[in-house]
Amino acid sequence: MDDRPRPDGADGSAESGGTGRGGRPTDDDPPALARLDRRFDASTRREAAEALGSPSSSMSAAASRIVDGLFEAALDDPDETVRAAAIESLYFHGDDHVDRLGRRVADRRGGGAEDGSGKTSGAAETFSRWLRHDRAAYRMLGATGLSTVGDEGAAPRLREAFDDGDARVRARAVRGYARVGGEAVEAVRPLVNARNDLVRGAAVDALVTIESDDAVELLARAARRGNEGLRLAVVRRLGALGRRDATGVLLGSLRDPSASVRRAAARSVAAVIAEADAVPAGDVRDRLLAERPFEADGLLAVFRAVAAERTGADRRAAPADATAGSEERVDTETKRYAAWLYCELLESADPTAADRSTAVEWLIDALDHRDRLVADFAAAYLPRIASTSGTGDGLPDDETDSALGVDIKRNLRALAGDEAASDAARERARAVLRRFKRAVVEAAADRDVEYVYVRWPADYTESYNE
C-alpha cells in the first residue's frame, strides 16, 4: 500500500485475500464486490468500495469476503481514492480492521528501524507521512500504524495530531501517544473534555496507560466534575489500574447521581479486587460497610445488578434474543466478587433502615444462578442474613420474615419443589431449610439448658445451694 499514484495496470499482491480481483465471487456476493476488480475504471472501483462500507443484513452472508476484498483494495489498488475509500469502509465494518491493516502495512514496510543516519525509515516513516495526508482515511491509518510500530520520535508526531479535524484521527493519536511512551498529562487534558465521545474515551484510555500520579488525579477530577458521559468513561476504565487511589475514586463514584455510572463503578470495583493484589478485598468491603445505612437503590442494587450480568460464556449459550440490546460485559471472577460484596453488604444492612425484600428475594432466586459459586454464596449467606434479623437465633420465624419483608421458608419450599428449577437449585433450597431446622433444635437447647459461669470449684457449690 502506498499513497503515491500507480498505473492501473500495475500488479498487486494477493496476500490479503482471494476475493475481488483474484477471487471468484459467489451468487450471494453483493454486486459491488465484483466491481472492485481492476477491469473496472477507478471511479467505479471507488464507488464500489464506498458502497461496501454500509453493512446491511443482505451483506451478512458475504461479510468475510467483503472485508477480504476491501483489504486487498486498501493495500494494492493503484488509485489513491480507491484505497482511501476502502480504508473508510473497513473502519465501518469494524474498528479492529483498521488496526489489522496498520499491522499489515508495517509488516510490508519492515517496521520502524532507524537507518545509518539516525532517521526513521520503513513503516514509521510511511505512517508519519500519512499523518499529514490530505485524506482523513490515511491520517487515521497513519496514527494507527505509528502507535503500533513506534520509534523515538513517534510520541511528538502523534501529539501533533491531537488537533486534527477528524475525531477518529484525534482518538487514535492520543491513545497511541500513551502507548508509545508519551507522558505529558497536560497535552492530554484538553481531549478529556472533548465533546466527541470517541475522543473523550481515547483520552481516558491514554491517562490510564500513562498511570502517573498526575494522570490519576486528572481522572479523579473528571469522575467528580465531568458530565455523565465522561464520568462513565472514567469509571469503566479505572478498574484496569489496580491502584488504591484509583479504587478510592471508584468507591466515590458508587454515590454518583447517575445509575449507569454507579453500576459501572460497581463493576470496576469488583474487577479490581478480583484481579489486583494491591487492593485487598477485605479493605474494599470495610470501606463499603462504613457507608451504612444502605439505600434500597444504592450499593445493594448496583452490586446485585453486576452479579446478575451475563458473562461472555452465558451470552454464547443463550438465545440471540435473550442478549439483544445489552452492551454489558463482565467476566466470571468480577461477577463472583460482586456477588460476595452484595452478600456482605446485605448481611450488615440495618433491617429498619431500608426495605430488604427485593434484596433477599434475589438471593433466594440466586440459588439457581448460572454460576455455581454465586449460587453457593447465596446458600451460605441466606441463614446468616436471617439470623441477623428478627430474633437473631438463626431461625426465619414470623418476626424475622416481617423484618426482611419476605417469607423465606415459603419461598425456599417453593423452590425445593419447583420442577422447572435445576436439580442443584432444589438441593440448595433443601440444604438451607435443613440448616434452619438445625437452628431450631440448637435454639431450643440454648433456652432449656442452664449455664453457670464457673471460675473456681466453690462457685458451682454456691450456685447449686442457692
Coordinates of C-alpha atoms in Angstrom, one line a residue:
M1 CA 0.0 0.0 0.0
D2 CA 1.3 3.5 -0.8
D3 CA -0.1 7.0 -1.1
R4 CA 1.7 7.6 -4.4
P5 CA -0.2 7.1 -7.7
R6 CA 0.4 3.9 -9.7
P7 CA -0.6 2.9 -13.2
D8 CA -3.9 1.0 -13.5
G9 CA -2.1 -2.0 -14.9
A10 CA 0.3 -2.4 -12.0
D11 CA 0.3 -5.9 -10.5
G12 CA -0.8 -6.3 -6.9
S13 CA -0.4 -8.7 -4.2
A14 CA -3.0 -11.3 -3.3
E15 CA -1.7 -11.8 0.3
S16 CA -4.8 -10.1 1.8
G17 CA -7.4 -12.5 0.5
G18 CA -8.8 -14.2 -2.6
T19 CA -11.9 -12.1 -3.1
G20 CA -12.1 -9.2 -5.5
R21 CA -9.6 -9.3 -8.4
G22 CA -8.1 -12.7 -7.6
G23 CA -11.1 -14.5 -6.1
R24 CA -14.3 -15.9 -7.5
P25 CA -17.4 -14.0 -6.3
T26 CA -20.4 -16.2 -5.5
D27 CA -24.0 -15.6 -6.3
D28 CA -24.6 -14.4 -2.7
D29 CA -22.0 -11.6 -3.0
P30 CA -23.2 -8.1 -3.4
P31 CA -22.6 -6.7 -7.0
A32 CA -20.3 -4.0 -5.6
L33 CA -17.7 -6.6 -4.6
A34 CA -17.2 -7.7 -8.2
R35 CA -16.7 -4.1 -9.2
L36 CA -13.6 -3.8 -7.1
D37 CA -11.9 -5.7 -9.9
R38 CA -9.3 -3.7 -11.9
R39 CA -11.1 -4.4 -15.1
F40 CA -13.4 -1.5 -14.0
D41 CA -12.2 2.1 -14.0
A42 CA -11.0 3.9 -10.9
S43 CA -14.3 5.8 -10.4
T44 CA -16.3 2.6 -10.5
R45 CA -14.0 0.8 -8.1
R46 CA -14.1 3.8 -5.7
E47 CA -17.9 3.8 -5.7
A48 CA -17.9 0.1 -5.1
A49 CA -15.6 0.4 -2.1
E50 CA -17.8 3.2 -0.7
A51 CA -20.9 1.0 -1.2
L52 CA -19.3 -1.9 0.7
G53 CA -18.8 0.4 3.7
S54 CA -22.5 0.3 4.5
P55 CA -23.0 -3.1 6.0
S56 CA -26.6 -4.5 5.8
S57 CA -28.4 -7.7 6.6
S58 CA -28.2 -8.6 3.0
M59 CA -24.4 -8.5 3.1
S60 CA -24.0 -10.6 6.3
A61 CA -23.5 -13.9 4.4
A62 CA -20.6 -12.3 2.4
A63 CA -19.1 -10.3 5.3
S64 CA -15.8 -12.1 5.4
R65 CA -15.4 -11.9 1.6
I66 CA -16.3 -8.2 1.6
V67 CA -13.6 -7.5 4.2
D68 CA -11.1 -9.5 2.3
G69 CA -11.9 -7.6 -0.9
L70 CA -11.6 -4.2 0.9
F71 CA -8.3 -5.3 2.5
E72 CA -7.0 -6.1 -1.0
A73 CA -8.2 -2.8 -2.4
A74 CA -6.7 -0.8 0.5
L75 CA -3.3 -2.5 0.2
D76 CA -2.9 -2.8 -3.6
D77 CA -5.3 -0.8 -5.7
P78 CA -3.3 1.6 -8.0
D79 CA -5.7 4.5 -7.3
E80 CA -5.3 6.6 -4.1
T81 CA -9.0 7.5 -4.0
V82 CA -10.0 3.8 -4.1
R83 CA -7.5 2.9 -1.4
A84 CA -8.9 5.7 0.8
A85 CA -12.5 4.6 0.2
A86 CA -11.5 1.0 1.1
I87 CA -9.9 2.1 4.4
E88 CA -13.0 4.1 5.3
S89 CA -15.2 1.1 4.5
L90 CA -13.0 -1.2 6.6
Y91 CA -13.5 1.2 9.5
F92 CA -17.3 0.9 9.3
H93 CA -17.1 -2.9 9.2
G94 CA -15.2 -2.8 12.5
D95 CA -12.6 -0.6 14.2
D96 CA -10.2 -3.6 14.6
H97 CA -9.9 -4.0 10.8
V98 CA -8.0 -0.7 10.7
D99 CA -5.7 -2.0 13.3
R100 CA -5.1 -5.1 11.3
L101 CA -4.5 -3.1 8.2
G102 CA -1.9 -1.0 10.0
R103 CA -0.1 -4.1 11.1
R104 CA -0.2 -5.5 7.6
V105 CA 1.4 -2.3 6.2
A106 CA 4.0 -2.4 9.0
D107 CA 5.0 -5.9 8.0
R108 CA 5.4 -4.9 4.4
R109 CA 7.5 -1.9 5.2
G110 CA 9.8 -3.6 7.7
G111 CA 8.9 -1.9 10.9
G112 CA 10.3 1.3 12.3
A113 CA 14.0 0.7 12.4
E114 CA 16.5 3.6 12.1
D115 CA 18.9 3.9 9.1
G116 CA 22.5 4.7 9.4
S117 CA 21.9 8.5 9.6
G118 CA 19.7 8.0 12.7
K119 CA 16.5 8.9 10.8
T120 CA 13.4 6.7 10.9
S121 CA 12.8 4.5 7.9
G122 CA 10.4 1.9 6.8
A123 CA 6.9 1.8 8.3
A124 CA 7.5 4.6 10.8
E125 CA 8.4 7.0 8.0
T126 CA 5.4 5.9 5.9
F127 CA 3.0 6.3 8.8
S128 CA 4.5 9.7 9.8
R129 CA 4.0 10.9 6.2
W130 CA 0.4 9.7 6.2
L131 CA -0.3 11.7 9.4
R132 CA 0.0 14.8 7.3
H133 CA -2.1 13.4 4.4
D134 CA -5.0 15.4 2.9
R135 CA -7.3 12.4 3.2
A136 CA -8.6 11.6 6.7
A137 CA -8.6 7.8 6.0
Y138 CA -4.8 8.0 5.5
R139 CA -4.3 10.1 8.6
M140 CA -6.4 7.6 10.6
L141 CA -4.3 4.7 9.4
G142 CA -1.1 6.8 9.9
A143 CA -2.0 7.3 13.6
T144 CA -2.9 3.7 14.0
G145 CA 0.3 2.4 12.4
L146 CA 2.7 4.8 14.1
S147 CA 1.3 3.8 17.5
T148 CA 1.8 0.2 16.6
V149 CA 5.4 0.3 15.3
G150 CA 6.6 3.3 17.4
D151 CA 10.0 4.8 17.4
E152 CA 11.9 7.5 19.2
G153 CA 10.0 10.3 17.5
A154 CA 6.6 8.7 17.4
A155 CA 5.2 10.4 20.6
P156 CA 5.8 14.0 19.4
R157 CA 4.5 13.2 15.9
L158 CA 1.3 11.7 17.4
R159 CA 0.9 14.7 19.7
E160 CA 0.8 17.0 16.7
A161 CA -2.3 15.2 15.6
F162 CA -4.2 16.0 18.8
D163 CA -5.9 18.9 17.0
D164 CA -6.7 17.0 13.7
G165 CA -10.1 17.9 12.2
D166 CA -11.2 14.2 12.2
A167 CA -12.3 12.8 15.6
R168 CA -11.1 9.3 14.6
V169 CA -7.6 10.6 14.0
R170 CA -7.5 12.5 17.3
A171 CA -8.7 9.5 19.2
R172 CA -6.2 7.1 17.7
A173 CA -3.4 9.7 18.1
V174 CA -4.0 10.3 21.8
R175 CA -4.4 6.6 22.6
G176 CA -1.2 5.8 20.5
Y177 CA 0.7 8.7 22.2
A178 CA 0.4 7.0 25.6
R179 CA 1.1 3.6 24.0
V180 CA 4.5 4.6 22.6
G181 CA 5.6 6.3 25.9
G182 CA 4.1 9.8 25.8
E183 CA 3.8 11.0 29.4
A184 CA 2.7 14.7 29.1
V185 CA -0.7 14.7 31.0
E186 CA -1.2 18.4 30.2
A187 CA -1.2 17.6 26.5
V188 CA -4.0 15.0 27.0
R189 CA -6.0 17.2 29.3
P190 CA -7.9 19.2 26.6
L191 CA -9.1 16.0 25.0
V192 CA -10.5 14.6 28.2
N193 CA -13.2 17.3 28.0
A194 CA -13.8 16.9 24.2
R195 CA -17.4 16.9 23.0
N196 CA -16.8 13.8 20.9
D197 CA -17.3 10.5 22.8
L198 CA -14.7 8.7 20.8
V199 CA -12.0 11.3 21.5
R200 CA -13.0 11.6 25.2
G201 CA -12.9 7.8 25.7
A202 CA -9.5 7.6 24.0
A203 CA -8.1 10.4 26.2
V204 CA -9.2 8.5 29.3
D205 CA -7.6 5.3 27.9
A206 CA -4.4 7.3 27.4
L207 CA -4.4 8.5 31.0
V208 CA -5.0 5.0 32.3
T209 CA -2.0 3.9 30.2
I210 CA 0.2 6.7 31.5
E211 CA -0.8 5.8 35.1
S212 CA 1.2 8.6 36.7
D213 CA 0.0 10.3 39.9
D214 CA -0.9 13.4 37.7
A215 CA -2.9 11.1 35.3
V216 CA -4.9 9.5 38.2
E217 CA -5.5 12.9 39.7
L218 CA -6.9 14.2 36.4
L219 CA -9.1 11.1 36.1
A220 CA -10.4 11.6 39.7
R221 CA -11.3 15.2 38.9
A222 CA -13.1 14.0 35.7
A223 CA -15.0 11.4 37.7
R224 CA -16.2 14.0 40.1
R225 CA -16.9 17.0 37.9
G226 CA -17.3 15.8 34.3
N227 CA -20.6 15.3 32.5
E228 CA -22.3 11.9 32.7
G229 CA -20.6 10.6 29.5
L230 CA -17.1 11.5 30.9
R231 CA -17.8 10.1 34.3
L232 CA -19.0 6.9 32.8
A233 CA -15.9 6.6 30.6
V234 CA -13.6 7.1 33.6
V235 CA -15.2 4.6 35.9
R236 CA -15.3 2.0 33.2
R237 CA -11.6 2.2 32.7
L238 CA -10.2 2.9 36.2
G239 CA -10.7 -0.8 37.1
A240 CA -7.7 -1.6 34.9
L241 CA -5.3 0.4 37.1
G242 CA -5.3 -1.7 40.3
R243 CA -4.2 1.2 42.4
R244 CA -5.5 2.2 45.8
D245 CA -6.0 5.8 44.8
A246 CA -7.9 4.8 41.7
T247 CA -10.0 2.4 43.7
G248 CA -10.9 5.3 46.0
V249 CA -12.2 7.2 43.1
L250 CA -14.4 4.2 42.1
L251 CA -15.8 3.9 45.6
G252 CA -16.7 7.6 45.5
S253 CA -18.4 7.0 42.1
L254 CA -20.7 4.5 43.8
R255 CA -22.6 7.5 45.1
D256 CA -22.9 9.1 41.6
P257 CA -26.3 10.6 40.8
S258 CA -26.4 8.5 37.5
A259 CA -27.5 4.9 37.8
S260 CA -25.3 4.0 34.8
V261 CA -22.2 5.5 36.4
R262 CA -22.9 3.7 39.8
R263 CA -23.3 0.4 38.1
A264 CA -20.2 0.8 36.0
A265 CA -18.3 1.8 39.2
A266 CA -19.5 -1.3 41.0
R267 CA -18.4 -3.5 38.1
S268 CA -14.9 -1.8 38.1
V269 CA -14.7 -2.2 41.9
A270 CA -15.4 -5.9 41.7
A271 CA -12.9 -6.2 38.8
V272 CA -10.2 -4.5 40.9
I273 CA -10.4 -6.9 43.8
A274 CA -10.8 -9.9 41.5
E275 CA -7.5 -9.1 39.7
A276 CA -5.3 -6.7 41.8
D277 CA -3.4 -7.9 44.8
A278 CA -2.6 -4.3 45.6
V279 CA -6.2 -3.7 46.6
P280 CA -7.3 -6.4 49.2
A281 CA -11.0 -7.4 49.0
G282 CA -11.4 -7.0 52.8
D283 CA -10.3 -3.4 52.7
V284 CA -12.8 -2.6 50.0
R285 CA -15.6 -4.4 51.9
D286 CA -14.8 -2.5 55.1
R287 CA -14.9 0.9 53.3
L288 CA -18.3 -0.1 51.8
L289 CA -19.6 -1.2 55.2
A290 CA -18.8 2.3 56.5
E291 CA -21.5 3.7 54.2
R292 CA -24.3 2.2 56.2
P293 CA -27.3 2.5 56.3
F294 CA -27.7 1.4 52.7
E295 CA -30.4 2.8 50.5
A296 CA -32.6 0.2 48.7
D297 CA -31.5 1.5 45.3
G298 CA -27.9 2.2 46.3
L299 CA -25.0 -0.1 46.9
L300 CA -27.1 -3.3 47.2
A301 CA -28.8 -2.6 43.9
V302 CA -25.7 -1.9 41.9
F303 CA -23.7 -4.9 43.1
R304 CA -26.8 -7.1 42.6
A305 CA -27.0 -5.8 39.0
V306 CA -23.4 -6.7 38.4
A307 CA -23.8 -10.2 39.9
A308 CA -26.8 -10.8 37.6
E309 CA -25.0 -9.8 34.4
R310 CA -24.2 -12.3 31.8
T311 CA -20.6 -13.3 31.1
G312 CA -19.3 -14.0 27.5
A313 CA -19.9 -17.7 28.0
D314 CA -23.5 -17.1 29.2
R315 CA -24.1 -15.0 26.1
R316 CA -22.8 -17.7 23.7
A317 CA -25.1 -20.3 25.4
A318 CA -28.2 -18.1 25.5
P319 CA -30.6 -17.5 22.6
A320 CA -29.8 -14.4 20.4
D321 CA -33.0 -12.6 21.5
A322 CA -32.0 -13.1 25.2
T323 CA -29.0 -10.9 24.9
A324 CA -30.1 -8.5 22.2
G325 CA -29.6 -4.8 23.1
S326 CA -27.3 -5.4 26.0
E327 CA -23.9 -3.9 25.9
E328 CA -22.7 -5.1 29.4
R329 CA -19.6 -7.1 29.7
V330 CA -18.5 -8.9 32.8
D331 CA -16.1 -11.8 33.4
T332 CA -16.8 -14.6 35.8
E333 CA -14.4 -13.5 38.6
T334 CA -15.8 -10.0 38.6
K335 CA -19.4 -11.3 38.8
R336 CA -18.4 -13.6 41.8
Y337 CA -16.7 -10.8 43.7
A338 CA -19.8 -8.6 43.1
A339 CA -22.0 -11.3 44.5
W340 CA -19.7 -11.7 47.5
L341 CA -19.8 -7.9 48.2
Y342 CA -23.6 -8.0 47.8
C343 CA -23.9 -10.7 50.4
E344 CA -21.6 -9.0 52.8
L345 CA -23.5 -5.7 52.5
L346 CA -26.9 -7.4 52.8
E347 CA -25.8 -9.2 55.9
S348 CA -24.7 -6.0 57.5
A349 CA -27.6 -3.8 56.4
D350 CA -29.9 -2.3 59.0
P351 CA -33.3 -4.0 58.6
T352 CA -35.0 -0.9 60.0
A353 CA -33.3 1.5 57.6
A354 CA -34.5 0.2 54.2
D355 CA -36.8 -2.4 52.6
R356 CA -34.7 -5.5 52.0
S357 CA -37.4 -7.7 50.5
T358 CA -36.1 -7.3 46.9
A359 CA -32.5 -8.0 48.1
V360 CA -33.5 -11.2 49.9
E361 CA -35.8 -12.4 47.1
W362 CA -32.9 -12.0 44.6
L363 CA -30.7 -14.1 47.0
I364 CA -33.3 -16.8 47.0
D365 CA -33.5 -16.7 43.2
A366 CA -29.7 -16.8 43.1
L367 CA -29.8 -20.4 44.4
D368 CA -30.5 -21.2 40.8
H369 CA -27.8 -18.8 39.4
R370 CA -26.0 -19.8 36.3
D371 CA -22.7 -19.6 38.1
R372 CA -22.3 -22.4 40.7
L373 CA -20.1 -20.3 43.1
V374 CA -22.6 -17.4 43.1
A375 CA -25.4 -19.9 43.9
D376 CA -23.3 -21.3 46.7
F377 CA -22.7 -17.8 48.1
A378 CA -26.5 -17.4 48.2
A379 CA -26.9 -20.7 50.1
A380 CA -24.2 -19.8 52.6
Y381 CA -25.4 -16.3 53.3
L382 CA -29.2 -16.8 53.5
P383 CA -29.2 -18.3 57.0
R384 CA -26.7 -15.7 58.2
I385 CA -28.8 -12.9 56.9
A386 CA -31.9 -14.4 58.5
S387 CA -30.1 -14.7 61.8
T388 CA -29.2 -11.0 61.8
S389 CA -32.9 -10.0 61.5
G390 CA -35.7 -10.5 63.9
T391 CA -35.0 -12.8 66.9
G392 CA -31.3 -13.3 66.0
D393 CA -31.5 -17.1 66.7
G394 CA -30.8 -18.2 63.1
L395 CA -34.5 -19.2 62.6
P396 CA -36.6 -17.4 60.0
D397 CA -39.8 -17.0 62.0
D398 CA -42.7 -14.6 61.5
E399 CA -40.8 -11.8 63.2
T400 CA -37.8 -12.3 61.0
D401 CA -39.9 -12.5 57.9
S402 CA -41.5 -9.2 58.9
A403 CA -38.1 -7.6 59.3
L404 CA -36.9 -8.9 55.9
G405 CA -40.1 -8.3 54.1
V406 CA -40.3 -11.8 52.6
D407 CA -41.4 -15.2 53.8
I408 CA -38.1 -17.1 53.4
K409 CA -39.3 -20.5 54.4
R410 CA -42.2 -20.5 52.0
N411 CA -40.0 -19.3 49.1
L412 CA -37.4 -22.0 49.9
R413 CA -40.1 -24.7 50.0
A414 CA -41.5 -23.5 46.7
L415 CA -38.0 -23.6 45.1
A416 CA -37.3 -27.0 46.5
G417 CA -40.5 -28.4 44.8
D418 CA -40.2 -26.4 41.6
E419 CA -39.7 -28.9 38.8
A420 CA -38.6 -26.1 36.4
A421 CA -35.6 -25.2 38.6
S422 CA -32.3 -27.1 38.3
D423 CA -31.6 -30.1 40.5
A424 CA -28.7 -28.2 42.1
A425 CA -31.0 -25.2 42.9
R426 CA -33.6 -27.5 44.5
E427 CA -30.9 -29.3 46.6
R428 CA -29.5 -25.9 47.7
A429 CA -33.0 -24.8 48.8
R430 CA -33.5 -28.1 50.8
A431 CA -30.0 -27.7 52.3
V432 CA -30.8 -24.1 53.6
L433 CA -34.1 -25.4 55.0
R434 CA -32.2 -28.2 56.9
R435 CA -29.9 -25.6 58.3
F436 CA -32.9 -23.6 59.6
K437 CA -34.3 -26.8 61.2
R438 CA -31.0 -27.5 62.9
A439 CA -31.1 -23.9 64.2
V440 CA -34.5 -24.6 65.8
V441 CA -33.0 -27.5 67.8
E442 CA -30.0 -25.6 68.8
A443 CA -32.0 -22.5 69.8
A444 CA -34.3 -24.8 71.9
A445 CA -31.4 -26.4 73.6
D446 CA -29.9 -23.0 74.4
R447 CA -33.1 -21.9 76.1
D448 CA -33.6 -25.1 78.2
V449 CA -30.0 -25.7 79.4
E450 CA -28.9 -23.7 82.5
Y451 CA -25.4 -22.4 82.1
V452 CA -23.4 -21.4 85.2
Y453 CA -20.1 -19.5 84.9
V454 CA -17.5 -21.4 87.0
R455 CA -14.2 -19.9 87.8
W456 CA -13.5 -21.8 91.0
P457 CA -15.0 -25.0 92.2
A458 CA -16.7 -23.2 95.0
D459 CA -18.7 -21.1 92.5
Y460 CA -20.7 -24.2 91.4
T461 CA -21.4 -25.2 95.0
E462 CA -22.6 -21.8 95.9
S463 CA -24.9 -21.6 92.9
Y464 CA -26.2 -25.1 93.5
N465 CA -27.0 -24.4 97.2
E466 CA -28.9 -21.2 96.2

